[in-house]
């Protein structure tokens, strides 16, 4: 618990209305969207500006109180679950779009801006902010930056880090630094901007961000290709890329995923084939038409049983919205839904999908797979029941096997969700001991007291990944 | 303290744990929740937060203290979170159960107890008594007393916005006029369907003319309309207010009343009532001898707008009105539970001479929500003021609603904004009849 002295100092900074430590407030900030993680913070604090954030961090640093920055709590790696107690710092009062600079093609925002609100605001000016995580209606830009979120457009446009030009960050000791800026070219010294993007709130608190915008693509077309055979679909993905076409979106859903998504969204997704590819291309009309035609042909040659181009923008929109609901829709099937984020080089998609299915059989667990096939970012999702301890153990083993396989194929343990606490035990697999040591050195240099989102990214000694806490 | 323990125990026994687990906390519900929006994104005032609170009580992580109760009460019960929930969590059912537990275990102070007793047991289940109340109201309005009272400003001593609410009361019919109505209405032209009409409490007293309009429209659409005499209150206020047993009693009475009529559909014009009627099977799920009968009843329930559309009313009937801009405020329960949202819009758009402007967030609750605008006045008015801003953006002269609660609320909004001269709120049935009769 916080001692009264610390509490009084924090209340003085934000006022009593913006400091909550009732059991209700503590409970509702005890979780994010990660299954099986829950832990009560000591309090929740809602600052209004950078000055307040600076003072809050100074107090927490002096009094050794953990700080967990949190956007809308949609993340899937337990990155915003306050597992070590302390204070949850929310950005609901720092949610303004400060500027859309049409001359420099940048947007300057506060961290609490909802992703979709930003996307809509810039599109109204004919500009484009590509990162579009499935949770974009809810997630905040600050959260996207901290987790380095991806999305459906990642294949062609990359992830959040490719669009962050500059940051204002408050460090653990209360110092405020500015990194990068509106410049297209800026190489002075270490790339601190990229260091903070994806740092999951373990190095500092982002209080402002300058984001890169690009011109909005002129047109977009959506195509749906159905396959009897999952392997054929996966091979088609590789074939499309091998033909030197980079679609804006190249999504993959297996049969059970289609079934539950269709049950929720009712958009006419087929439920009787084993794999579906949802492909989008955007750009100048002639390029889009040419690419879509070529993609259709490649799909047909790859044994697709049906290839259909969406008739209207509304139909296309409905399909991608439905796809965004895949994870939550899968939760209809079993009480607990554990989603993973294993990523492999694009050329290895088919091999990885096959391996996932074999691993599911080996450990006798139910795994549905969907994901961003085009960028090798798969979301094998396990449907289980956290109350069944025996099954949960097999789920853990299966995921461990999946991570090893991904790594063996030259892949990684997360493509867009962050490491958080959920995947901390596997960081060494990807980075090696020396890599982890280098990361820890940076962490220690910037946060010697260890107050910034402790327990995240770096593992403790246990290797168990599914932990239930109360 | 024992009350807390009792509540906790009852949460454990009665809340569907699978349903609580089914919420996988993705947060897709957050943007749809009016109270989450109005509290500056405070998690406890969101569906995900409230489910977490309920689960927290069951799991023993928190006590069901006043703050938990406060958050559950602050929920409008609009159920806008349900259609957007990919996991399909039945939030409304969880909320209803939790509220029922708290109400039943709670020791109310006597004035609250007396008021609840009067509203839930003495008034709403007895239509005759409601009519008596309204005949008093009719006297108040017609005798000149209302004008006299308003002049004195004496009403300003009333708490909150009751004084403003008093101004929104529609002119009601006298008891004699209410009694005059027959129970059977033949179709105009060829009879194509027979429908049984669910009259509702407020709709059949304060808004009886709207009921009459609805019947007239159904007749024009080729329906024979029958009004089962022994029907009673739908029980929605009870179910949402934590009086589930009473709601079940009323449901059974209604099922029996409508079983005696061989009708194709059970039709009504109040989304709030309709939402409970289509869920009678859920309400009575633990009573095997009633479950099937309830399901048969629920399957027949439809909003009148759906029937009109189905009966090709707009093709049969020329609709026109003097030039005006119209906007539509969804009834949450009509939209989110009865799943009716396009039919009212199509009907409005069929009226010649008018322009339909869709309001931003028309699907967000207006803040009326049963007796919410009395029990949670502050939040209700905050939501209403936001809603009126959205109305203003449409430049509408006419705000159409499809539920008595929403209608009263929107009328209140018009009074609060002081735009009575230029804007009116009207029930869809009244508007359509006006358009049908207008030459």
Short mmCIF file of C-alpha atoms in Angstrom, two decimals, chain A:
data_model
loop_
_atom_site.label_atom_id
_atom_site.label_comp_id
_atom_site.label_asym_id
_atom_site.label_seq_id
_atom_site.Cartn_x
_atom_site.Cartn_y
_atom_site.Cartn_z
CA UNK A 1 0.00 0.00 0.00
CA UNK A 2 1.02 3.60 -0.49
CA UNK A 3 1.97 5.39 2.63
CA UNK A 4 -0.08 8.43 3.57
CA UNK A 5 2.77 10.83 2.92
CA UNK A 6 3.24 9.70 -0.68
CA UNK A 7 -0.49 9.73 -1.24
CA UNK A 8 -0.77 13.29 0.05
CA UNK A 9 1.98 14.44 -2.29
CA UNK A 10 0.32 12.80 -5.30
CA UNK A 11 -3.10 14.22 -4.43
CA UNK A 12 -1.51 17.62 -4.24
CA UNK A 13 -0.31 17.24 -7.84
CA UNK A 14 -3.55 16.13 -9.51
CA UNK A 15 -6.30 16.96 -7.00
CA UNK A 16 -8.36 14.38 -5.14
CA UNK A 17 -10.75 13.80 -8.04
CA UNK A 18 -7.90 12.51 -10.17
CA UNK A 19 -6.33 10.26 -7.62
CA UNK A 20 -8.42 7.18 -6.88
CA UNK A 21 -7.64 4.43 -4.42
CA UNK A 22 -11.10 3.04 -3.71
CA UNK A 23 -11.39 -0.73 -3.98
CA UNK A 24 -13.54 -0.18 -7.05
CA UNK A 25 -10.93 1.93 -8.87
CA UNK A 26 -8.14 -0.44 -7.93
CA UNK A 27 -10.09 -3.42 -9.21
CA UNK A 28 -10.99 -1.96 -12.59
CA UNK A 29 -7.39 -1.05 -13.32
CA UNK A 30 -6.10 -4.44 -12.25
CA UNK A 31 -6.22 -6.02 -15.69
CA UNK A 32 -5.77 -5.52 -19.39
CA UNK A 33 -6.95 -7.75 -22.22
CA UNK A 34 -4.48 -10.51 -21.36
CA UNK A 35 -6.18 -13.63 -19.99
CA UNK A 36 -5.27 -14.84 -16.52
CA UNK A 37 -3.44 -11.76 -15.37
CA UNK A 38 -4.95 -9.65 -12.66
CA UNK A 39 -3.31 -7.74 -9.86
CA UNK A 40 -4.55 -4.78 -7.87
CA UNK A 41 -2.63 -1.50 -8.06
CA UNK A 42 -2.42 0.69 -4.98
CA UNK A 43 -4.01 3.62 -6.76
CA UNK A 44 -4.91 5.15 -10.10
CA UNK A 45 -3.74 8.60 -11.11
CA UNK A 46 -4.99 10.75 -13.98
CA UNK A 47 -2.66 13.63 -14.83
CA UNK A 48 -3.63 16.52 -17.07
CA UNK A 49 -0.29 17.62 -18.50
CA UNK A 50 3.43 17.02 -18.77
CA UNK A 51 4.19 19.08 -15.67
CA UNK A 52 2.00 16.84 -13.56
CA UNK A 53 3.60 13.72 -15.05
CA UNK A 54 7.03 15.10 -14.15
CA UNK A 55 6.01 15.72 -10.58
CA UNK A 56 4.34 12.32 -10.27
CA UNK A 57 7.44 10.51 -11.50
CA UNK A 58 9.69 12.54 -9.23
CA UNK A 59 7.59 11.56 -6.23
CA UNK A 60 7.44 7.90 -7.24
CA UNK A 61 11.17 7.81 -7.86
CA UNK A 62 11.90 9.28 -4.44
CA UNK A 63 9.44 7.01 -2.67
CA UNK A 64 10.15 3.86 -4.72
CA UNK A 65 6.60 3.46 -5.99
CA UNK A 66 6.07 1.44 -9.21
CA UNK A 67 4.38 3.29 -12.08
CA UNK A 68 2.38 1.51 -14.77
CA UNK A 69 1.43 3.78 -17.69
CA UNK A 70 -1.84 2.60 -19.26
CA UNK A 71 -3.88 3.59 -22.30
CA UNK A 72 -7.16 1.74 -22.79
CA UNK A 73 -5.86 -1.56 -21.49
CA UNK A 74 -6.34 -3.52 -24.70
CA UNK A 75 -2.90 -5.05 -24.82
CA UNK A 76 -2.37 -8.79 -24.91
CA UNK A 77 0.95 -9.32 -23.18
CA UNK A 78 -0.01 -8.21 -19.65
CA UNK A 79 2.08 -5.12 -20.32
CA UNK A 80 -0.33 -2.90 -18.39
CA UNK A 81 -1.28 -5.29 -15.62
CA UNK A 82 0.14 -3.84 -12.37
CA UNK A 83 1.62 -7.11 -11.20
CA UNK A 84 4.00 -5.38 -8.80
CA UNK A 85 1.36 -3.03 -7.39
CA UNK A 86 2.10 0.68 -7.41
CA UNK A 87 0.28 3.31 -9.39
CA UNK A 88 -1.55 3.02 -12.67
CA UNK A 89 -1.06 6.20 -14.68
CA UNK A 90 -3.85 6.84 -17.18
CA UNK A 91 -4.04 9.33 -20.04
CA UNK A 92 -7.76 9.93 -20.34
CA UNK A 93 -7.18 13.63 -19.61
CA UNK A 94 -4.26 13.91 -22.03
CA UNK A 95 -6.15 13.07 -25.20
CA UNK A 96 -5.79 15.99 -27.58
CA UNK A 97 -4.65 16.09 -31.17
CA UNK A 98 -2.44 19.16 -30.86
CA UNK A 99 -1.66 19.75 -34.53
CA UNK A 100 -2.00 18.29 -37.98
CA UNK A 101 0.78 19.88 -40.01
CA UNK A 102 -0.13 19.55 -43.67
CA UNK A 103 3.09 21.15 -44.85
CA UNK A 104 5.40 18.78 -43.04
CA UNK A 105 2.96 15.84 -43.09
CA UNK A 106 3.01 15.29 -39.35
CA UNK A 107 0.52 15.04 -36.51
CA UNK A 108 1.41 16.03 -32.97
CA UNK A 109 -0.69 14.28 -30.35
CA UNK A 110 -1.02 13.60 -26.66
CA UNK A 111 -0.74 9.95 -25.66
CA UNK A 112 -4.41 9.47 -24.73
CA UNK A 113 -5.75 10.09 -28.25
CA UNK A 114 -7.78 7.12 -29.50
CA UNK A 115 -6.13 5.63 -32.60
CA UNK A 116 -9.26 5.72 -34.75
CA UNK A 117 -9.95 9.35 -33.82
CA UNK A 118 -6.52 10.26 -35.14
CA UNK A 119 -7.00 8.18 -38.28
CA UNK A 120 -10.35 9.88 -38.96
CA UNK A 121 -8.97 13.35 -38.26
CA UNK A 122 -6.06 13.00 -40.68
CA UNK A 123 -8.13 11.26 -43.35
CA UNK A 124 -10.50 14.23 -43.29
CA UNK A 125 -7.50 16.21 -44.56
CA UNK A 126 -6.59 13.66 -47.23
CA UNK A 127 -3.74 12.21 -45.18
CA UNK A 128 -3.07 8.72 -43.93
CA UNK A 129 -1.82 7.23 -40.66
CA UNK A 130 -1.38 3.55 -41.48
CA UNK A 131 -0.92 1.67 -38.16
CA UNK A 132 -4.32 0.09 -37.54
CA UNK A 133 -4.31 -2.44 -34.71
CA UNK A 134 -7.48 -4.51 -34.44
CA UNK A 135 -8.27 -2.56 -31.30
CA UNK A 136 -7.94 0.82 -33.04
CA UNK A 137 -11.45 1.92 -32.04
CA UNK A 138 -10.38 1.72 -28.41
CA UNK A 139 -6.60 1.74 -28.18
CA UNK A 140 -4.64 4.93 -27.55
CA UNK A 141 -1.69 6.26 -29.51
CA UNK A 142 0.39 6.18 -26.33
CA UNK A 143 -0.40 2.50 -25.92
CA UNK A 144 0.37 1.84 -29.59
CA UNK A 145 3.74 3.54 -29.20
CA UNK A 146 4.60 1.70 -26.01
CA UNK A 147 3.75 -1.72 -27.43
CA UNK A 148 4.83 -0.84 -30.99
CA UNK A 149 1.49 -2.05 -32.31
CA UNK A 150 1.01 -3.40 -35.79
CA UNK A 151 -2.23 -4.01 -37.59
CA UNK A 152 -3.83 -5.21 -40.77
CA UNK A 153 -1.92 -2.76 -42.95
CA UNK A 154 1.46 -3.78 -41.54
CA UNK A 155 2.55 -5.78 -44.56
CA UNK A 156 2.84 -2.79 -46.85
CA UNK A 157 3.12 0.02 -44.32
CA UNK A 158 4.99 -1.36 -41.34
CA UNK A 159 4.23 -0.92 -37.65
CA UNK A 160 3.95 2.02 -35.26
CA UNK A 161 7.71 2.60 -35.03
CA UNK A 162 7.80 3.40 -38.73
CA UNK A 163 5.55 6.41 -38.08
CA UNK A 164 6.99 7.95 -34.94
CA UNK A 165 9.24 10.89 -35.81
CA UNK A 166 9.69 12.40 -32.39
CA UNK A 167 8.71 12.02 -28.76
CA UNK A 168 8.51 13.99 -25.58
CA UNK A 169 9.28 11.61 -22.74
CA UNK A 170 9.39 12.05 -18.99
CA UNK A 171 12.10 9.86 -17.52
CA UNK A 172 11.94 8.03 -14.20
CA UNK A 173 13.80 10.83 -12.42
CA UNK A 174 11.32 13.43 -13.64
CA UNK A 175 13.55 14.84 -16.40
CA UNK A 176 11.76 15.59 -19.63
CA UNK A 177 13.52 14.93 -22.94
CA UNK A 178 12.61 15.50 -26.56
CA UNK A 179 13.74 13.07 -29.22
CA UNK A 180 13.59 13.45 -33.00
CA UNK A 181 11.21 16.00 -34.47
CA UNK A 182 9.41 16.96 -37.65
CA UNK A 183 12.51 16.34 -39.72
CA UNK A 184 12.52 13.80 -42.51
CA UNK A 185 16.24 13.32 -41.95
CA UNK A 186 17.53 13.40 -38.38
CA UNK A 187 20.50 11.26 -37.36
CA UNK A 188 22.06 13.18 -34.48
CA UNK A 189 23.34 10.67 -31.96
CA UNK A 190 21.57 7.60 -30.70
CA UNK A 191 18.08 6.95 -32.09
CA UNK A 192 16.30 7.49 -28.81
CA UNK A 193 12.91 7.78 -30.53
CA UNK A 194 13.08 4.18 -31.63
CA UNK A 195 14.40 3.15 -28.24
CA UNK A 196 11.27 4.43 -26.52
CA UNK A 197 8.86 3.05 -29.11
CA UNK A 198 8.06 -0.46 -27.96
CA UNK A 199 9.72 0.03 -24.58
CA UNK A 200 6.41 -0.86 -22.91
CA UNK A 201 6.54 1.90 -20.34
CA UNK A 202 9.72 0.52 -18.79
CA UNK A 203 11.97 3.47 -19.68
CA UNK A 204 9.79 6.54 -19.34
CA UNK A 205 6.38 8.06 -19.94
CA UNK A 206 5.51 9.40 -23.38
CA UNK A 207 3.73 12.74 -22.99
CA UNK A 208 3.66 13.86 -26.62
CA UNK A 209 4.39 12.31 -30.01
CA UNK A 210 5.09 13.63 -33.48
CA UNK A 211 3.78 11.14 -36.02
CA UNK A 212 4.53 10.76 -39.69
CA UNK A 213 1.63 11.01 -42.13
CA UNK A 214 1.54 10.03 -45.77
CA UNK A 215 -0.85 10.90 -48.59
CA UNK A 216 -3.99 8.79 -48.49
CA UNK A 217 -4.06 6.03 -51.12
CA UNK A 218 -6.41 6.92 -53.95
CA UNK A 219 -8.33 3.66 -54.09
CA UNK A 220 -8.62 0.30 -52.42
CA UNK A 221 -9.91 -3.11 -53.44
CA UNK A 222 -10.60 -6.15 -51.32
CA UNK A 223 -10.48 -9.76 -52.35
CA UNK A 224 -11.53 -12.93 -50.61
CA UNK A 225 -9.96 -16.26 -51.62
CA UNK A 226 -11.16 -19.59 -50.23
CA UNK A 227 -9.11 -22.75 -49.92
CA UNK A 228 -9.99 -26.33 -49.09
CA UNK A 229 -6.49 -26.86 -47.87
CA UNK A 230 -4.67 -24.71 -45.34
CA UNK A 231 -1.31 -25.55 -46.84
CA UNK A 232 -2.43 -24.34 -50.26
CA UNK A 233 -3.48 -21.01 -48.74
CA UNK A 234 -0.15 -20.60 -46.97
CA UNK A 235 1.76 -21.41 -50.16
CA UNK A 236 -0.33 -18.87 -52.05
CA UNK A 237 0.72 -16.21 -49.57
CA UNK A 238 4.36 -16.94 -50.33
CA UNK A 239 3.60 -17.00 -54.06
CA UNK A 240 2.01 -13.54 -53.99
CA UNK A 241 5.06 -12.05 -52.31
CA UNK A 242 7.37 -13.98 -54.61
CA UNK A 243 5.60 -12.33 -57.56
CA UNK A 244 6.83 -9.03 -56.09
CA UNK A 245 3.41 -7.79 -55.11
CA UNK A 246 3.07 -6.25 -51.67
CA UNK A 247 -0.62 -6.04 -50.81
CA UNK A 248 -1.69 -3.52 -48.16
CA UNK A 249 -3.28 -6.36 -46.25
CA UNK A 250 -2.93 -10.11 -46.52
CA UNK A 251 -4.87 -11.80 -43.75
CA UNK A 252 -5.38 -15.43 -43.07
CA UNK A 253 -8.20 -17.13 -41.16
CA UNK A 254 -8.71 -20.83 -40.56
CA UNK A 255 -12.09 -22.55 -40.60
CA UNK A 256 -13.03 -22.34 -36.91
CA UNK A 257 -12.03 -18.68 -36.85
CA UNK A 258 -14.24 -17.96 -39.87
CA UNK A 259 -17.10 -19.75 -38.22
CA UNK A 260 -17.10 -17.72 -35.02
CA UNK A 261 -16.35 -14.45 -36.77
CA UNK A 262 -19.26 -15.01 -39.15
CA UNK A 263 -21.49 -15.91 -36.22
CA UNK A 264 -20.78 -12.48 -34.74
CA UNK A 265 -20.39 -10.24 -37.75
CA UNK A 266 -22.75 -11.80 -40.34
CA UNK A 267 -20.85 -10.46 -43.31
CA UNK A 268 -20.98 -13.54 -45.47
CA UNK A 269 -17.64 -15.10 -44.56
CA UNK A 270 -17.63 -18.71 -45.72
CA UNK A 271 -17.67 -21.24 -42.89
CA UNK A 272 -17.25 -24.43 -44.88
CA UNK A 273 -13.72 -24.06 -46.23
CA UNK A 274 -10.52 -24.68 -44.35
CA UNK A 275 -8.73 -21.42 -44.99
CA UNK A 276 -9.61 -17.93 -46.12
CA UNK A 277 -7.29 -15.21 -47.36
CA UNK A 278 -8.50 -11.63 -47.05
CA UNK A 279 -6.39 -9.48 -49.34
CA UNK A 280 -6.43 -5.74 -49.86
CA UNK A 281 -4.49 -3.57 -52.21
CA UNK A 282 -4.53 0.21 -52.22
CA UNK A 283 -2.96 2.91 -54.38
CA UNK A 284 -3.57 4.46 -57.81
CA UNK A 285 -6.58 2.78 -59.52
CA UNK A 286 -4.60 1.28 -62.37
CA UNK A 287 -2.02 -0.26 -60.03
CA UNK A 288 -4.71 -1.62 -57.74
CA UNK A 289 -6.64 -3.19 -60.61
CA UNK A 290 -3.50 -4.75 -62.06
CA UNK A 291 -2.39 -6.15 -58.69
CA UNK A 292 -5.81 -7.50 -57.77
CA UNK A 293 -6.07 -9.21 -61.13
CA UNK A 294 -2.65 -10.76 -60.68
CA UNK A 295 -3.45 -11.81 -57.11
CA UNK A 296 -6.69 -13.44 -58.31
CA UNK A 297 -4.74 -15.44 -60.81
CA UNK A 298 -2.12 -16.52 -58.30
CA UNK A 299 -4.89 -17.61 -55.91
CA UNK A 300 -6.61 -19.64 -58.61
CA UNK A 301 -3.34 -21.24 -59.62
CA UNK A 302 -2.78 -21.99 -55.96
CA UNK A 303 -5.94 -24.10 -55.93
CA UNK A 304 -8.32 -21.58 -54.42
CA UNK A 305 -11.87 -22.92 -54.71
CA UNK A 306 -13.26 -19.42 -54.98
CA UNK A 307 -11.85 -15.95 -55.58
CA UNK A 308 -14.14 -12.97 -55.15
CA UNK A 309 -13.53 -9.23 -55.23
CA UNK A 310 -15.71 -7.18 -52.86
CA UNK A 311 -18.39 -5.37 -54.84
CA UNK A 312 -18.42 -2.19 -52.80
CA UNK A 313 -16.41 -0.20 -50.31
CA UNK A 314 -19.02 -1.05 -47.68
CA UNK A 315 -18.65 -4.78 -48.32
CA UNK A 316 -14.87 -4.50 -48.11
CA UNK A 317 -15.09 -2.48 -44.91
CA UNK A 318 -17.42 -5.04 -43.35
CA UNK A 319 -14.95 -7.82 -44.12
CA UNK A 320 -11.97 -6.14 -42.54
CA UNK A 321 -14.02 -5.01 -39.55
CA UNK A 322 -15.12 -8.61 -39.10
CA UNK A 323 -11.51 -9.75 -39.27
CA UNK A 324 -10.59 -7.29 -36.53
CA UNK A 325 -13.06 -8.99 -34.22
CA UNK A 326 -11.52 -12.44 -34.71
CA UNK A 327 -9.82 -12.71 -31.35
CA UNK A 328 -12.79 -11.63 -29.27
CA UNK A 329 -15.19 -13.68 -31.38
CA UNK A 330 -13.12 -16.78 -30.66
CA UNK A 331 -13.85 -16.18 -27.00
CA UNK A 332 -17.39 -17.39 -27.69
CA UNK A 333 -16.18 -20.95 -27.95
CA UNK A 334 -14.46 -21.51 -24.63
CA UNK A 335 -14.18 -19.59 -21.38
CA UNK A 336 -10.51 -18.70 -21.78
CA UNK A 337 -8.89 -17.53 -24.99
CA UNK A 338 -5.12 -17.24 -25.09
CA UNK A 339 -3.73 -15.56 -28.16
CA UNK A 340 -0.14 -15.67 -29.27
CA UNK A 341 1.85 -13.52 -31.58
CA UNK A 342 4.50 -15.76 -33.13
CA UNK A 343 6.15 -14.33 -36.23
CA UNK A 344 8.24 -15.98 -38.92
CA UNK A 345 9.80 -14.80 -42.18
CA UNK A 346 7.09 -14.60 -44.84
CA UNK A 347 8.51 -17.49 -46.79
CA UNK A 348 8.05 -19.79 -43.80
CA UNK A 349 4.33 -19.20 -43.27
CA UNK A 350 3.25 -22.52 -44.68
CA UNK A 351 5.77 -24.42 -42.57
CA UNK A 352 4.78 -22.56 -39.41
CA UNK A 353 1.05 -23.11 -39.91
CA UNK A 354 1.70 -26.81 -40.39
CA UNK A 355 3.85 -26.93 -37.27
CA UNK A 356 1.16 -25.19 -35.19
CA UNK A 357 -1.41 -27.76 -36.23
CA UNK A 358 0.93 -30.62 -35.39
CA UNK A 359 1.77 -29.10 -32.02
CA UNK A 360 -1.96 -28.77 -31.27
CA UNK A 361 -2.39 -32.48 -31.93
CA UNK A 362 0.71 -33.45 -29.93
CA UNK A 363 -0.45 -31.59 -26.83
CA UNK A 364 -4.13 -32.30 -27.39
CA UNK A 365 -5.21 -28.66 -27.30
CA UNK A 366 -7.58 -26.66 -29.48
CA UNK A 367 -5.74 -23.99 -31.48
CA UNK A 368 -7.34 -21.71 -34.06
CA UNK A 369 -5.04 -19.70 -36.23
CA UNK A 370 -5.52 -16.39 -37.92
CA UNK A 371 -3.23 -13.49 -38.51
CA UNK A 372 -1.29 -11.26 -40.77
CA UNK A 373 -0.07 -13.98 -43.09
CA UNK A 374 1.56 -11.51 -45.43
CA UNK A 375 4.02 -10.33 -42.83
CA UNK A 376 4.53 -13.72 -41.26
CA UNK A 377 2.77 -12.58 -38.10
CA UNK A 378 0.49 -15.38 -36.94
CA UNK A 379 -1.91 -15.43 -34.02
CA UNK A 380 -2.32 -19.03 -32.97
CA UNK A 381 -5.13 -18.79 -30.44
CA UNK A 382 -5.78 -21.43 -27.87
CA UNK A 383 -9.29 -22.05 -26.66
CA UNK A 384 -9.22 -23.41 -23.16
CA UNK A 385 -10.61 -23.03 -19.65
CA UNK A 386 -8.35 -21.48 -17.05
CA UNK A 387 -10.12 -23.59 -14.40
CA UNK A 388 -8.81 -26.79 -15.99
CA UNK A 389 -5.27 -26.77 -14.56
CA UNK A 390 -4.23 -29.94 -16.32
CA UNK A 391 -5.23 -28.65 -19.74
CA UNK A 392 -3.66 -25.27 -19.02
CA UNK A 393 -0.36 -27.01 -18.42
CA UNK A 394 -0.58 -28.62 -21.86
CA UNK A 395 -1.44 -25.20 -23.34
CA UNK A 396 1.75 -23.79 -21.84
CA UNK A 397 3.77 -26.64 -23.29
CA UNK A 398 2.18 -26.17 -26.70
CA UNK A 399 2.99 -22.48 -26.77
CA UNK A 400 6.53 -23.15 -25.68
CA UNK A 401 6.85 -25.55 -28.61
CA UNK A 402 5.37 -22.94 -30.95
CA UNK A 403 7.87 -20.30 -29.84
CA UNK A 404 10.76 -22.69 -30.31
CA UNK A 405 9.55 -23.57 -33.78
CA UNK A 406 9.12 -19.91 -34.73
CA UNK A 407 12.60 -19.15 -33.49
CA UNK A 408 14.01 -22.15 -35.35
CA UNK A 409 12.49 -20.78 -38.57
CA UNK A 410 14.21 -17.45 -38.02
CA UNK A 411 11.21 -15.86 -36.38
CA UNK A 412 10.45 -14.08 -33.14
CA UNK A 413 8.20 -14.32 -30.08
CA UNK A 414 6.14 -11.26 -30.83
CA UNK A 415 5.42 -9.31 -33.99
CA UNK A 416 3.23 -6.54 -32.65
CA UNK A 417 2.02 -7.15 -29.12
CA UNK A 418 5.11 -6.58 -27.06
CA UNK A 419 6.78 -8.85 -24.53
CA UNK A 420 5.04 -7.62 -21.40
CA UNK A 421 5.02 -10.06 -18.55
CA UNK A 422 3.34 -12.83 -20.46
CA UNK A 423 6.23 -13.42 -22.82
CA UNK A 424 9.10 -12.28 -20.64
CA UNK A 425 10.30 -15.86 -20.11
CA UNK A 426 10.94 -16.16 -23.84
CA UNK A 427 12.87 -12.96 -24.44
CA UNK A 428 16.19 -14.73 -23.99
CA UNK A 429 15.21 -17.17 -26.69
CA UNK A 430 15.12 -14.34 -29.17
CA UNK A 431 17.86 -12.06 -27.78
CA UNK A 432 20.34 -14.43 -26.20
CA UNK A 433 21.87 -13.78 -22.78
CA UNK A 434 24.06 -10.96 -24.04
CA UNK A 435 21.17 -9.27 -25.79
CA UNK A 436 19.09 -9.34 -22.62
CA UNK A 437 22.07 -8.01 -20.64
CA UNK A 438 22.42 -5.06 -23.07
CA UNK A 439 18.73 -4.28 -22.71
CA UNK A 440 18.96 -4.48 -18.94
CA UNK A 441 21.93 -2.09 -18.97
CA UNK A 442 19.80 0.48 -20.78
CA UNK A 443 16.94 -0.09 -18.39
CA UNK A 444 19.19 0.36 -15.37
CA UNK A 445 20.77 3.52 -16.79
CA UNK A 446 17.42 5.22 -17.31
CA UNK A 447 15.53 3.79 -14.36
CA UNK A 448 17.98 2.86 -11.61
CA UNK A 449 15.24 2.52 -8.98
CA UNK A 450 13.27 0.18 -11.19
CA UNK A 451 9.99 2.05 -10.80
CA UNK A 452 8.95 2.07 -14.46
CA UNK A 453 6.51 -0.77 -15.12
CA UNK A 454 8.52 -3.35 -13.17
CA UNK A 455 8.19 -7.03 -13.99
CA UNK A 456 7.73 -6.40 -17.70
CA UNK A 457 9.95 -7.50 -20.59
CA UNK A 458 12.60 -9.07 -18.34
CA UNK A 459 11.89 -12.49 -16.88
CA UNK A 460 12.16 -13.57 -13.33
CA UNK A 461 13.40 -17.11 -12.92
CA UNK A 462 10.19 -18.98 -13.68
CA UNK A 463 9.47 -20.25 -17.15
CA UNK A 464 5.74 -20.71 -16.67
CA UNK A 465 3.94 -18.33 -18.89
CA UNK A 466 0.34 -18.51 -17.75
CA UNK A 467 0.10 -17.14 -14.26
CA UNK A 468 -3.03 -16.53 -12.27
CA UNK A 469 -2.74 -13.86 -9.64
CA UNK A 470 -5.16 -12.12 -7.40
#
